[in-house]
CSV table of C-alpha atoms and ligand atoms in Angstrom, one decimal:
chain,number,residue,atom,x,y,z
A,1,MET,CA,63.8,11.9,221.2
A,2,THR,CA,60.0,13.0,221.7
A,3,PHE,CA,57.8,15.0,219.5
A,4,TYR,CA,54.6,17.0,220.0
A,5,ARG,CA,52.0,15.0,217.8
A,6,PRO,CA,51.0,18.2,215.8
A,7,ASP,CA,54.8,19.3,215.0
A,8,LEU,CA,55.5,15.8,213.9
A,9,HIS,CA,52.4,15.9,211.8
A,10,SER,CA,53.3,19.4,210.3
A,11,GLU,CA,56.8,18.0,209.4
A,12,LEU,CA,55.4,14.9,207.7
A,13,LEU,CA,53.2,17.0,205.8
A,14,ARG,CA,56.0,19.4,204.7
A,15,LEU,CA,58.4,16.4,203.6
A,16,CYS,CA,55.2,14.8,201.8
A,17,MET,CA,54.5,18.0,199.6
A,18,LEU,CA,58.3,18.8,199.0
A,19,GLN,CA,58.8,19.3,195.1
A,20,SER,CA,61.2,17.2,193.3
A,21,SER,CA,61.6,16.2,189.5
A,22,GLU,CA,62.3,12.7,190.8
A,23,TYR,CA,58.9,12.1,191.6
A,24,LYS,CA,55.2,13.0,191.2
A,25,SER,CA,53.8,15.3,193.9
A,26,PRO,CA,51.1,13.8,195.9
A,27,LYS,CA,47.6,15.2,195.6
A,28,LEU,CA,45.8,15.6,199.1
A,29,LEU,CA,42.1,15.0,199.4
A,30,LEU,CA,41.4,16.6,202.9
A,31,GLY,CA,38.3,15.8,204.6
A,32,SER,CA,37.6,12.9,202.2
A,33,GLU,CA,36.0,9.8,204.1
A,34,VAL,CA,36.6,6.5,202.5
A,35,ALA,CA,33.5,4.4,202.4
A,36,THR,CA,34.4,1.1,200.9
A,37,VAL,CA,37.9,-0.4,199.7
A,38,ASP,CA,38.2,-2.9,196.9
A,39,ILE,CA,41.8,-4.6,197.5
A,40,ASN,CA,41.6,-6.5,194.3
A,41,ASN,CA,41.3,-3.6,191.9
A,42,ALA,CA,43.2,-1.0,194.3
A,43,THR,CA,40.2,1.3,194.2
A,44,VAL,CA,38.5,3.3,197.2
A,45,VAL,CA,35.0,4.9,197.0
A,46,LEU,CA,34.6,8.1,199.0
A,47,THR,CA,31.5,8.7,201.1
A,48,ASN,CA,30.7,11.7,198.5
A,49,GLY,CA,30.4,8.9,195.9
A,50,SER,CA,33.4,9.5,194.1
A,51,SER,CA,35.7,6.7,193.2
A,52,ILE,CA,39.8,6.7,193.2
A,53,SER,CA,42.0,3.9,191.6
A,54,GLY,CA,45.5,3.4,191.6
A,55,ASP,CA,48.6,0.9,191.7
A,56,LEU,CA,48.3,0.2,195.5
A,57,VAL,CA,46.2,1.0,198.5
A,58,ILE,CA,48.2,1.8,201.4
A,59,GLY,CA,46.0,1.4,204.5
A,60,ALA,CA,47.3,3.6,207.0
A,61,ASP,CA,43.7,4.3,208.4
A,62,GLY,CA,44.2,3.3,211.9
A,63,GLU,CA,43.3,0.5,214.2
A,64,ARG,CA,39.8,0.4,213.0
A,65,SER,CA,41.0,0.3,209.4
A,66,LEU,CA,38.6,-0.3,206.4
A,67,VAL,CA,41.4,-1.7,204.4
A,68,LYS,CA,42.2,-4.1,207.2
A,69,ALA,CA,38.6,-5.2,207.4
A,70,ALA,CA,38.7,-5.7,203.4
A,71,PHE,CA,41.2,-8.4,203.8
A,72,LYS,CA,38.4,-10.5,205.6
A,73,GLU,CA,40.9,-12.1,208.2
A,74,LEU,CA,40.6,-12.5,211.8
A,75,ASP,CA,40.9,-9.2,213.5
A,76,THR,CA,41.8,-9.7,217.2
A,77,LEU,CA,41.5,-5.7,218.2
A,78,ARG,CA,40.0,-5.7,221.6
A,79,PRO,CA,40.1,-3.0,224.5
A,80,ALA,CA,43.0,-2.8,227.2
A,81,PRO,CA,41.8,-2.8,230.8
A,82,TYR,CA,43.3,0.6,231.3
A,83,ARG,CA,43.0,4.1,230.0
A,84,ILE,CA,45.3,7.2,229.6
A,85,PHE,CA,44.7,10.8,230.9
A,86,ARG,CA,46.9,12.9,228.2
A,87,ALA,CA,47.8,16.4,229.6
A,88,ILE,CA,49.8,19.2,227.8
A,89,VAL,CA,51.3,21.8,230.3
A,90,PRO,CA,53.0,24.9,228.8
A,91,THR,CA,56.7,24.9,230.5
A,92,GLU,CA,56.6,28.5,231.2
A,93,THR,CA,53.7,27.9,233.8
A,94,LEU,CA,56.0,25.5,235.8
A,95,VAL,CA,59.3,27.4,235.6
A,96,ASP,CA,58.3,30.4,237.6
A,97,ASN,CA,57.4,28.2,240.7
A,98,LYS,CA,60.7,27.1,242.3
A,99,ARG,CA,59.1,24.0,244.0
A,100,GLN,CA,58.7,22.7,240.4
A,101,TRP,CA,62.4,22.9,239.9
A,102,PRO,CA,63.4,19.7,241.5
A,103,VAL,CA,60.9,17.7,239.2
A,104,LEU,CA,61.9,19.6,236.1
A,105,SER,CA,65.5,18.6,236.7
A,106,LEU,CA,64.3,15.1,236.6
A,107,THR,CA,62.4,15.6,233.3
A,108,THR,CA,64.3,18.3,231.2
A,109,SER,CA,65.6,16.4,228.2
A,110,LYS,CA,64.5,13.1,229.5
A,111,PHE,CA,61.8,10.5,229.2
A,112,ALA,CA,60.7,10.2,232.8
A,113,ILE,CA,58.3,7.6,234.2
A,114,PHE,CA,56.6,8.0,237.6
A,115,ARG,CA,55.2,4.5,238.7
A,116,LYS,CA,52.7,4.0,241.6
A,117,GLY,CA,51.4,0.5,242.0
A,118,THR,CA,49.5,0.0,238.6
A,119,ARG,CA,49.6,3.6,237.6
A,120,ILE,CA,52.3,4.9,235.4
A,121,LEU,CA,53.0,8.6,234.6
A,122,SER,CA,55.0,9.4,231.9
A,123,TRP,CA,56.5,12.7,231.5
A,124,PHE,CA,58.3,14.0,228.4
A,125,GLU,CA,59.0,17.4,226.5
A,126,GLY,CA,57.6,18.4,223.1
A,127,ARG,CA,58.3,21.5,221.0
A,128,ASP,CA,61.9,21.6,221.9
A,129,GLY,CA,61.1,21.9,225.9
A,130,PHE,CA,58.4,24.6,225.3
A,131,LEU,CA,55.6,21.9,226.3
A,132,GLN,CA,55.4,19.2,228.9
A,133,ASP,CA,53.5,16.0,227.9
A,134,LEU,CA,52.0,14.2,230.7
A,135,GLU,CA,50.5,10.8,230.0
A,136,ALA,CA,48.8,9.2,233.1
A,137,GLY,CA,47.9,5.6,232.7
A,138,TYR,CA,45.5,3.8,235.1
A,139,ASN,CA,43.5,0.4,235.3
A,140,ILE,CA,39.8,0.2,234.5
A,141,SER,CA,37.5,-2.8,234.9
A,142,LEU,CA,36.3,-3.7,231.6
A,143,ASP,CA,33.1,-5.2,233.1
A,144,GLU,CA,32.0,-2.1,235.0
A,145,ASP,CA,33.6,0.5,232.8
A,146,GLN,CA,31.4,3.4,231.7
A,147,GLY,CA,33.5,4.6,228.9
A,148,PRO,CA,36.1,7.5,228.7
A,149,GLU,CA,35.1,10.9,230.2
A,150,THR,CA,34.6,13.5,227.7
A,151,ASP,CA,33.5,16.6,229.6
A,152,PRO,CA,36.7,18.7,229.6
A,153,VAL,CA,36.3,20.1,233.3
A,154,LYS,CA,35.3,16.6,234.7
A,155,VAL,CA,38.0,14.8,232.8
A,156,LYS,CA,40.7,16.8,234.6
A,157,GLN,CA,39.0,16.5,238.1
A,158,LYS,CA,39.0,12.8,237.4
A,159,MET,CA,42.8,12.7,236.5
A,160,LEU,CA,43.7,15.0,239.7
A,161,HIS,CA,41.5,12.6,241.8
A,162,THR,CA,42.9,9.4,240.2
A,163,PHE,CA,46.5,10.7,240.9
A,164,SER,CA,45.9,12.5,244.3
A,165,ASP,CA,48.4,10.6,246.2
A,166,TYR,CA,51.5,11.4,243.7
A,167,HIS,CA,54.2,13.8,244.7
A,168,PRO,CA,52.9,17.4,245.3
A,169,SER,CA,55.1,18.6,242.4
A,170,ILE,CA,53.6,16.3,240.0
A,171,LEU,CA,50.3,17.0,241.1
A,172,ALA,CA,50.9,20.8,240.7
A,173,ALA,CA,52.1,20.4,237.0
A,174,LEU,CA,48.9,18.4,236.3
A,175,ARG,CA,46.8,21.1,237.6
A,176,LYS,CA,48.4,23.5,235.2
A,177,ALA,CA,47.4,21.2,232.3
A,178,GLU,CA,45.4,23.2,229.7
A,179,ARG,CA,43.9,20.4,227.9
A,180,VAL,CA,43.2,16.8,229.1
A,181,SER,CA,41.8,13.9,227.4
A,182,ASP,CA,40.8,10.4,228.6
A,183,TRP,CA,42.0,7.9,225.8
A,184,PRO,CA,40.8,4.3,225.8
A,185,VAL,CA,43.5,2.0,224.8
A,186,TYR,CA,43.2,-1.1,222.3
A,187,TYR,CA,45.6,-3.7,221.2
A,188,SER,CA,45.7,-6.8,218.7
A,189,THR,CA,47.8,-9.6,218.2
A,190,PRO,CA,49.9,-9.9,215.0
A,191,LEU,CA,47.6,-10.2,211.8
A,192,ALA,CA,48.2,-13.1,209.4
A,193,HIS,CA,48.8,-10.8,206.5
A,194,LEU,CA,50.0,-7.3,206.0
A,195,HIS,CA,49.4,-7.3,202.2
A,196,LYS,CA,46.7,-8.9,200.1
A,197,GLY,CA,45.5,-8.4,196.7
A,198,ARG,CA,46.8,-4.7,195.6
A,199,ALA,CA,46.8,-3.5,199.4
A,200,VAL,CA,49.2,-3.2,202.1
A,201,LEU,CA,48.8,-2.2,205.7
A,202,ILE,CA,50.9,0.0,207.7
A,203,GLY,CA,50.7,1.8,211.3
A,204,ASP,CA,47.9,0.9,213.6
A,205,ALA,CA,46.1,-0.8,210.8
A,206,ALA,CA,49.0,-3.3,210.5
A,207,HIS,CA,49.8,-3.4,214.2
A,208,SER,CA,47.5,-2.0,217.1
A,209,MET,CA,49.4,-2.1,220.3
A,210,LEU,CA,49.7,-1.1,224.0
A,211,PRO,CA,51.4,2.2,224.5
A,212,THR,CA,53.8,1.3,227.5
A,213,THR,CA,56.8,1.0,225.3
A,214,GLY,CA,55.7,4.0,223.2
A,215,GLN,CA,56.0,2.3,220.0
A,216,GLY,CA,52.9,2.6,218.1
A,217,GLY,CA,53.9,5.7,216.1
A,218,THR,CA,57.5,4.8,216.0
A,219,GLN,CA,56.7,1.4,214.2
A,220,SER,CA,54.4,3.2,211.8
A,221,LEU,CA,57.4,5.4,210.9
A,222,GLU,CA,59.5,2.2,210.3
A,223,ASP,CA,56.8,0.9,208.0
A,224,ILE,CA,57.0,3.9,205.9
A,225,CYS,CA,60.7,3.8,205.7
A,226,ALA,CA,60.6,0.0,204.9
A,227,LEU,CA,58.0,0.8,202.0
A,228,ALA,CA,60.2,3.4,200.8
A,229,ILE,CA,63.0,1.1,200.1
A,230,PHE,CA,61.2,-1.8,198.9
A,231,LEU,CA,58.9,0.1,196.4
A,232,HIS,CA,61.6,2.8,195.4
A,233,SER,CA,60.9,3.3,191.6
A,234,ASP,CA,64.7,3.0,190.7
A,235,SER,CA,64.7,-0.8,191.6
A,236,LEU,CA,61.4,-1.6,190.0
A,237,LYS,CA,61.9,-2.2,186.2
A,238,GLY,CA,60.2,-4.3,183.6
A,239,LYS,CA,57.0,-6.2,184.9
A,240,ARG,CA,56.1,-3.7,187.7
A,241,GLU,CA,52.9,-5.1,188.9
A,242,ARG,CA,54.4,-8.6,189.5
A,243,GLN,CA,57.6,-7.0,191.2
A,244,VAL,CA,55.4,-5.0,193.5
A,245,GLU,CA,53.8,-8.0,194.7
A,246,GLU,CA,57.1,-9.6,195.4
A,247,ARG,CA,58.3,-6.7,197.2
A,248,LEU,CA,55.2,-6.5,199.3
A,249,ALA,CA,55.8,-10.2,200.2
A,250,MET,CA,59.6,-9.0,201.4
A,251,PHE,CA,58.0,-6.1,203.4
A,252,GLU,CA,55.6,-8.5,205.2
A,253,GLU,CA,58.2,-10.9,206.1
A,254,LEU,CA,60.7,-8.4,207.7
A,255,ARG,CA,58.0,-6.2,209.3
A,256,LYS,CA,56.0,-9.4,210.6
A,257,GLU,CA,59.0,-10.9,212.3
A,258,ARG,CA,59.9,-7.6,214.1
A,259,MET,CA,56.3,-6.7,214.8
A,260,ALA,CA,55.6,-10.0,216.7
A,261,ILE,CA,58.2,-9.0,219.2
A,262,VAL,CA,57.5,-5.3,219.4
A,263,GLN,CA,53.8,-6.2,219.9
A,264,ALA,CA,54.4,-8.6,222.6
A,265,GLY,CA,56.6,-6.1,224.5
A,266,SER,CA,54.5,-3.2,224.0
A,267,GLY,CA,52.8,-3.6,227.4
A,268,ILE,CA,55.9,-4.6,229.3
A,269,MET,CA,57.6,-1.8,231.2
A,270,PHE,CA,61.3,-1.6,230.6
A,271,GLY,CA,63.0,-3.4,233.5
A,272,ASP,CA,60.0,-5.7,233.9
A,273,GLU,CA,61.2,-8.3,231.4
A,274,GLU,CA,62.7,-10.8,233.7
A,275,ARG,CA,59.8,-10.6,236.3
A,276,LEU,CA,57.3,-11.3,233.6
A,277,GLU,CA,59.3,-13.9,231.5
A,278,LYS,CA,56.8,-16.7,232.4
A,279,THR,CA,53.8,-14.7,231.0
A,280,LYS,CA,52.7,-15.4,227.2
A,281,TRP,CA,54.2,-12.0,226.2
A,282,GLY,CA,57.4,-12.3,228.2
A,283,GLN,CA,58.1,-15.7,226.6
A,284,VAL,CA,58.1,-14.0,223.1
A,285,LEU,CA,60.7,-11.5,224.4
A,286,LYS,CA,62.7,-14.2,226.0
A,287,ARG,CA,62.9,-16.3,222.6
A,288,ALA,CA,64.1,-13.2,220.9
A,289,GLY,CA,67.0,-13.1,223.5
A,290,ILE,CA,65.5,-9.9,225.4
A,291,ARG,CA,66.3,-10.6,228.9
A,292,ASP,CA,66.1,-7.1,230.7
A,293,GLY,CA,65.3,-3.3,230.1
A,294,GLU,CA,68.6,-2.6,228.3
A,295,GLY,CA,68.0,-5.4,225.9
A,296,HIS,CA,64.5,-4.5,225.3
A,297,LEU,CA,65.6,-0.6,224.6
A,298,ARG,CA,68.5,-2.1,222.5
A,299,PHE,CA,66.1,-4.2,220.5
A,300,LEU,CA,63.8,-1.3,219.8
A,301,TYR,CA,66.3,1.6,219.3
A,302,GLN,CA,69.5,0.0,217.9
A,303,TYR,CA,67.9,-0.9,214.6
A,304,ASP,CA,68.4,0.5,211.6
A,305,ILE,CA,65.2,0.0,209.4
A,306,PHE,CA,66.8,1.6,206.0
A,307,GLU,CA,69.8,-0.9,206.6
A,308,GLU,CA,67.5,-4.0,207.3
A,309,SER,CA,65.2,-3.3,204.3
A,310,ARG,CA,68.0,-2.9,202.1
A,311,LYS,CA,69.6,-6.0,203.4
A,312,ALA,CA,66.2,-7.8,202.9
A,313,LEU,CA,65.6,-6.6,199.4
A,314,GLU,CA,69.3,-7.6,198.3
A,315,GLU,CA,68.6,-11.0,199.7
A,316,GLY,CA,65.1,-11.4,198.4
A,317,MET,CA,66.5,-10.4,194.7
A,318,ARG,CA,69.5,-12.8,195.0
A,319,ALA,CA,67.0,-15.6,196.0
A,320,LYS,CA,65.0,-14.7,193.0
A,321,ALA,CA,67.8,-14.6,190.7
A,322,ARG,CA,68.8,-18.2,191.6
A,323,LEU,CA,65.3,-19.8,190.8
B,401,LIG,C1,47.3,7.3,225.0
B,401,LIG,C2,48.3,6.9,223.7
B,401,LIG,C3,49.8,7.1,223.8
B,401,LIG,C4,50.5,6.9,223.0
B,401,LIG,N1,51.8,7.1,223.0
B,401,LIG,C5,52.6,7.0,222.0
B,401,LIG,C6,54.1,7.2,222.0
B,401,LIG,O1,54.5,7.8,223.1
B,401,LIG,N2,55.0,7.0,221.0
B,401,LIG,C7,54.5,6.3,219.8
B,401,LIG,O2,55.2,6.0,218.9
B,401,LIG,N3,53.1,5.9,219.7
B,401,LIG,C8,52.3,6.2,220.7
B,401,LIG,N4,50.9,5.9,220.7
B,401,LIG,C9,50.3,5.2,219.3
B,401,LIG,C10,50.2,6.2,218.4
B,401,LIG,O3,49.3,7.1,218.6
B,401,LIG,C11,49.8,5.3,217.2
B,401,LIG,O4,50.3,4.3,217.0
B,401,LIG,C12,49.6,6.1,216.0
B,401,LIG,O5,49.0,7.3,216.0
B,401,LIG,C13,49.3,5.3,214.6
B,401,LIG,O6,49.3,6.2,213.4
B,401,LIG,P1,48.3,5.8,212.2
B,401,LIG,O7,48.5,6.7,211.2
B,401,LIG,O8,48.8,4.4,211.7
B,401,LIG,O9,47.1,5.6,212.9
B,401,LIG,P2,46.0,6.9,213.4
B,401,LIG,O10,46.9,7.9,214.1
B,401,LIG,O11,44.9,6.3,214.0
B,401,LIG,O12,45.6,7.5,212.0
B,401,LIG,C14,44.8,7.1,211.1
B,401,LIG,C15,44.1,8.0,210.3
B,401,LIG,O13,43.3,7.7,209.3
B,401,LIG,C16,42.2,8.2,209.3
B,401,LIG,N5,41.1,7.5,208.7
B,401,LIG,C17,40.5,6.2,209.5
B,401,LIG,N6,39.6,5.8,208.6
B,401,LIG,C18,39.4,6.5,207.7
B,401,LIG,C19,38.4,6.6,206.6
B,401,LIG,N7,37.4,5.7,206.4
B,401,LIG,N8,38.5,7.6,205.6
B,401,LIG,C20,39.4,8.4,205.6
B,401,LIG,N9,40.4,8.7,206.7
B,401,LIG,C21,40.2,7.6,207.6
B,401,LIG,C22,41.8,8.8,210.6
B,401,LIG,O14,41.1,9.8,210.5
B,401,LIG,C23,43.5,9.1,211.1
B,401,LIG,O15,43.7,10.5,210.6
B,401,LIG,C24,50.0,6.2,221.6
B,401,LIG,C25,48.8,5.9,221.6
B,401,LIG,C26,47.7,6.3,222.8
B,401,LIG,C27,46.4,5.8,222.5
């Protein structure tokens, strides 16, 4: 299943603002930039000087997270030696051209990857097929790199030039792109802790990774589902502060174990697992029993985060009861 990012954001916003008698509706402070974070007192100070305190700070502030920085631990975030042109093409601009039909037959309702040497063009649909999302990755030399192209005309020219030897149908689609951006890619190795004091990290703040397997956003959603189980108010009774601490430790254990494998495999194209099994990342997959593309896909997608979180919570509570 693929989403056009603004549609996913709109749906998450709608769900977030649903009214219910079971919980308090959140208050959104749009356009508010956090300047500092105090993880011991769950307090953030905004750039406008106002301060907000709560029970817990959930650091969902991306790979350059201020909340992560407040943990004061080693952050291994570094640039990857490649970048990605991201292009959106309205489907209607392609269907009128009969020469596009063969390529559309390969990509309709599918996640297609066109690979040539070190370049990888991923093609998938958004907005129920009304949009085509083309992501064209290419290698860069970090020593000589001048940074991403920001001029909208030049960035499109650069994309067409970089992929000029691709099939004419693919090039024709790239030419139809309305908006093109040139995205730098950063990644990190697993963090020592996902929670500290009265703060917890989720999403890219917790696990920035390479985009080859398309897992960054997916794992952010898994984080949210896990937190929803571990911190559900029905199961938090009595000494809540102590319990929240215990629950966050359970969350960390469950997520760190899975994340170490997801992050290691995030730059390995499905099907390359065996070829790369002697590399540092390939070794992690091998130890986890992932030997080929199918195994890798099973590991990523045949996983029920709600079920796994419930199991971990029950086991954690049983272990506590035995003490
Ligand atoms: C080229 C590319 C392709 C990708 N493709 C895929 C894919 O196919 N599938 C997939 O699952 N993932 C993909 N990803 C990864 C995905 O985009 C990220 O993993 C995801 O956006 C992480 O979400 P997040 O909310 O944790 O962080 P972000 O999306 O970075 O959001 C962080 C938010 O915090 C805000 N923020 C930061 N600092 C502050 C502050 N001080 N005060 C207030 N607000 C702040 C930012 O403005 C931002 O809105 C891709 C990434 C790239 C670069």
